[in-house]
XYZ file of C-alpha atoms in Angstrom:
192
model
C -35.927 -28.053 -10.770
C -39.534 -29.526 -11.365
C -42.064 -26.494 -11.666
C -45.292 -27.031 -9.626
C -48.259 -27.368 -11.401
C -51.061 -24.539 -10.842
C -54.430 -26.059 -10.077
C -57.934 -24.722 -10.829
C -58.262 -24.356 -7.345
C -55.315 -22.160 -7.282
C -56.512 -19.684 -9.977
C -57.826 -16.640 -9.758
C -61.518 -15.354 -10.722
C -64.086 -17.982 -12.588
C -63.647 -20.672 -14.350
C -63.738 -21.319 -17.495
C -64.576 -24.170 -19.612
C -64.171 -23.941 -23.040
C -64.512 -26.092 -26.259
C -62.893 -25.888 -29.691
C -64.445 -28.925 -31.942
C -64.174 -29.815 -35.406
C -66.034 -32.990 -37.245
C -64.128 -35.039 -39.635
C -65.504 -37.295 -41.944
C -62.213 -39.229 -42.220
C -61.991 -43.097 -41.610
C -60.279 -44.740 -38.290
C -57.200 -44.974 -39.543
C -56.507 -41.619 -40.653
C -57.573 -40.510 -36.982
C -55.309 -42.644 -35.573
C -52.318 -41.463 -37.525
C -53.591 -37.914 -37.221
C -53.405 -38.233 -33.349
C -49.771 -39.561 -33.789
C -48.825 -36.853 -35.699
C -50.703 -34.464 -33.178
C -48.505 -36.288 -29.942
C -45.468 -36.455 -31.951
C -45.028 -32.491 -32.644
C -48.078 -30.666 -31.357
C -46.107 -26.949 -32.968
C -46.475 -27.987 -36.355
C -50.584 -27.258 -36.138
C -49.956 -24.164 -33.770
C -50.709 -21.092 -35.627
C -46.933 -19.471 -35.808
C -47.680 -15.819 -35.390
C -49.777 -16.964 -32.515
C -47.882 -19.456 -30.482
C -44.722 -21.861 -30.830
C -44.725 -25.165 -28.782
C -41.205 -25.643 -27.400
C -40.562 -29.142 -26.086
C -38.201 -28.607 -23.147
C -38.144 -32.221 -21.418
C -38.989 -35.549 -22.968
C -38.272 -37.531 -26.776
C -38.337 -34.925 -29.516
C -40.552 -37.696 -31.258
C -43.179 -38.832 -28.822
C -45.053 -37.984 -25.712
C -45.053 -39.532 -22.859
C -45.898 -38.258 -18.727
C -43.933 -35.912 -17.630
C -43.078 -34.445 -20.887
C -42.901 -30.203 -20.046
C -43.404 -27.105 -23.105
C -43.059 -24.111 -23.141
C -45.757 -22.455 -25.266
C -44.348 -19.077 -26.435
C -46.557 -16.543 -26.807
C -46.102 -12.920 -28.229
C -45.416 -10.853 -25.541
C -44.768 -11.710 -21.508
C -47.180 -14.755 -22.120
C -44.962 -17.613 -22.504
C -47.086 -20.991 -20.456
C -45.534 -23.952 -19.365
C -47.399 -26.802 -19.347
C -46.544 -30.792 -18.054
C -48.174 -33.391 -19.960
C -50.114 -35.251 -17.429
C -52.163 -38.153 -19.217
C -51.649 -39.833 -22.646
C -53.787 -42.822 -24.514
C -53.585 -43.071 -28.012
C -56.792 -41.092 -28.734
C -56.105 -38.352 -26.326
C -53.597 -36.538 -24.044
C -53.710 -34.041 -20.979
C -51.213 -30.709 -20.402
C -51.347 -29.356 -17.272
C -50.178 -25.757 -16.354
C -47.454 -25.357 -14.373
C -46.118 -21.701 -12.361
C -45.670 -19.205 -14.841
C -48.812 -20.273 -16.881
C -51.190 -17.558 -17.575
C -53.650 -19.789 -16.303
C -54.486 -22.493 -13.578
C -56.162 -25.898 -14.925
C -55.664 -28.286 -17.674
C -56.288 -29.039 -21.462
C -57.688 -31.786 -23.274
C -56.719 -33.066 -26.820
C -58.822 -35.632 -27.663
C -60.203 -37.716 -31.277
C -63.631 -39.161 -30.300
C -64.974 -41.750 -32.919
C -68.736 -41.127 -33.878
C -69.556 -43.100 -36.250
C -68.269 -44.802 -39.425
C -65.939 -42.028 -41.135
C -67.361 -39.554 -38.669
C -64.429 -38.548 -35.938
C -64.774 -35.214 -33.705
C -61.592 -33.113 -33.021
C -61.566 -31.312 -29.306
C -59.498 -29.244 -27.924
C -61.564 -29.177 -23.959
C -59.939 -26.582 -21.309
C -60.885 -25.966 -17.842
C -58.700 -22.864 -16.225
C -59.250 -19.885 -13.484
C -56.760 -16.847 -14.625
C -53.416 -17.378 -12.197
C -54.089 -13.903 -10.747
C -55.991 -10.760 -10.504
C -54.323 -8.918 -13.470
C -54.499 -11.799 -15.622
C -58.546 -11.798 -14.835
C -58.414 -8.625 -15.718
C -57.231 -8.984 -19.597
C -59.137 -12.462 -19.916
C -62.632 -11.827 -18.871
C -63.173 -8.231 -17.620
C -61.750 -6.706 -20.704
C -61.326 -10.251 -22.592
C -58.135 -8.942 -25.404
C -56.286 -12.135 -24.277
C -59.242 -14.448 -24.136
C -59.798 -13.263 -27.663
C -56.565 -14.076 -28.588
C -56.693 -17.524 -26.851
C -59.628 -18.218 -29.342
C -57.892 -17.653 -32.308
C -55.174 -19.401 -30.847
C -57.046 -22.695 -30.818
C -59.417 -22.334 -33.611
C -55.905 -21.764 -35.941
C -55.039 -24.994 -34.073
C -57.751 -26.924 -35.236
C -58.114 -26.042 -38.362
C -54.541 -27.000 -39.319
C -55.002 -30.287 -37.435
C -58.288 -30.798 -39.541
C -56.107 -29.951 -42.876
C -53.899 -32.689 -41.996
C -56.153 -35.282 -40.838
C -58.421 -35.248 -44.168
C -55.453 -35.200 -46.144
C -54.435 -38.312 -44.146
C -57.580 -40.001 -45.437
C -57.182 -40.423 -48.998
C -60.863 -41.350 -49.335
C -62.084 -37.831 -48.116
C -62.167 -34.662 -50.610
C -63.951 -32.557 -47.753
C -62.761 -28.945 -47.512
C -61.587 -28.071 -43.655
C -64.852 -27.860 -41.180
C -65.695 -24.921 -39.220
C -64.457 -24.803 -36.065
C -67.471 -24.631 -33.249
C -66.187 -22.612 -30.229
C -68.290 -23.327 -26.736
C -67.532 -21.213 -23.859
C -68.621 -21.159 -20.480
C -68.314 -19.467 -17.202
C -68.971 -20.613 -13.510
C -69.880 -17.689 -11.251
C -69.192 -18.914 -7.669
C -71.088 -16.738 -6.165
C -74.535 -17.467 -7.844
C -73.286 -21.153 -8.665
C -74.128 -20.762 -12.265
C -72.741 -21.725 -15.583
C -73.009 -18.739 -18.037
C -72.250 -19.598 -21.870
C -70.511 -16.368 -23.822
């Protein structure tokens, strides 16, 4: 049975939009392969003791619309997600019931420049209800988590993609986290 996605508008509490980035200095080509890696098995850049990315419709080897995961997470956290867009510089996940949250996520290479690529992870999500509000931004343990989550993420896809270059000797980048809040009720963006 096909699980419903869970829209933004369907969430709980304010949105958030939030950012994980990384620059590498890596040429076109090692993007491109790095982003093939990324679509072919997005778990083996997910921090393990943090989350595991279980495939549970679609090729083992590529990703395609439609394709659904489960993304285990310690505790009763577990968020199924639908892949909802793919091009061969970026792809969409979408959550479906049972997420923790209501929106969407963004993986995405954007060129720069000669050798100069940017890594993003981009998320825009309400919580799915008023508890999960409650540990996310009122008393923010599992946004917290969430962050580590994705900046773990990042910096094992960055590992990979300068060792895909063989051109670059850079050690892995920092990881910029930008977070932001809309308050519907003033109207207002808020950056934490």
């Amino acid at each position: 049975m096909k699980q419903d996605t869970q829209k933004v508008d369907q969430g709980y509490g304010n949105l958030f939009h939030r950012i994980y980035s990384v620059r590498l200095p890596i040429c076109a080509k090692a993007a491109s392969a790095s982003m093939d890696q990324l679509q072919q098995n997005p778990d083996q850049f997910s921090p393990q003791i943090l989350a595991h990315f279980e495939k549970t419709k679609g090729s083992k080897t590529s990703l395609h619309v439609g394709d659904e995961f489960i993304v285990h997470i310690p505790g009763p956290w577990n968020g199924p997600v639908r892949v909802t867009e793919v091009g061969p510089n970026r792809f969409k996940l979408a959550t479906l019931e049972g997420h923790l949250e209501a929106g969407e996520i963004t993986f995405e290479m954007k060129n720069m420049g000669p050798n100069e690529n940017l890594f993003q992870i981009e998320s825009k999500a309400k919580s799915r209800d008023a508890f999960v509000d409650l540990v996310y931004d009122k008393i923010p343990i599992v946004r917290l988590a969430q962050t580590e989550m994705w900046k773990g993420f990042c910096e094992q896809f960055a590992k990979a993609a300068l060792e895909a270059d063989p051109n670059c000797f850079e050690e892995v980048p920092e990881v910029q986290v930008v977070t932001e809040k809309y308050n519907e009720e003033s109207q207002q963006w808020q950056t934490l």
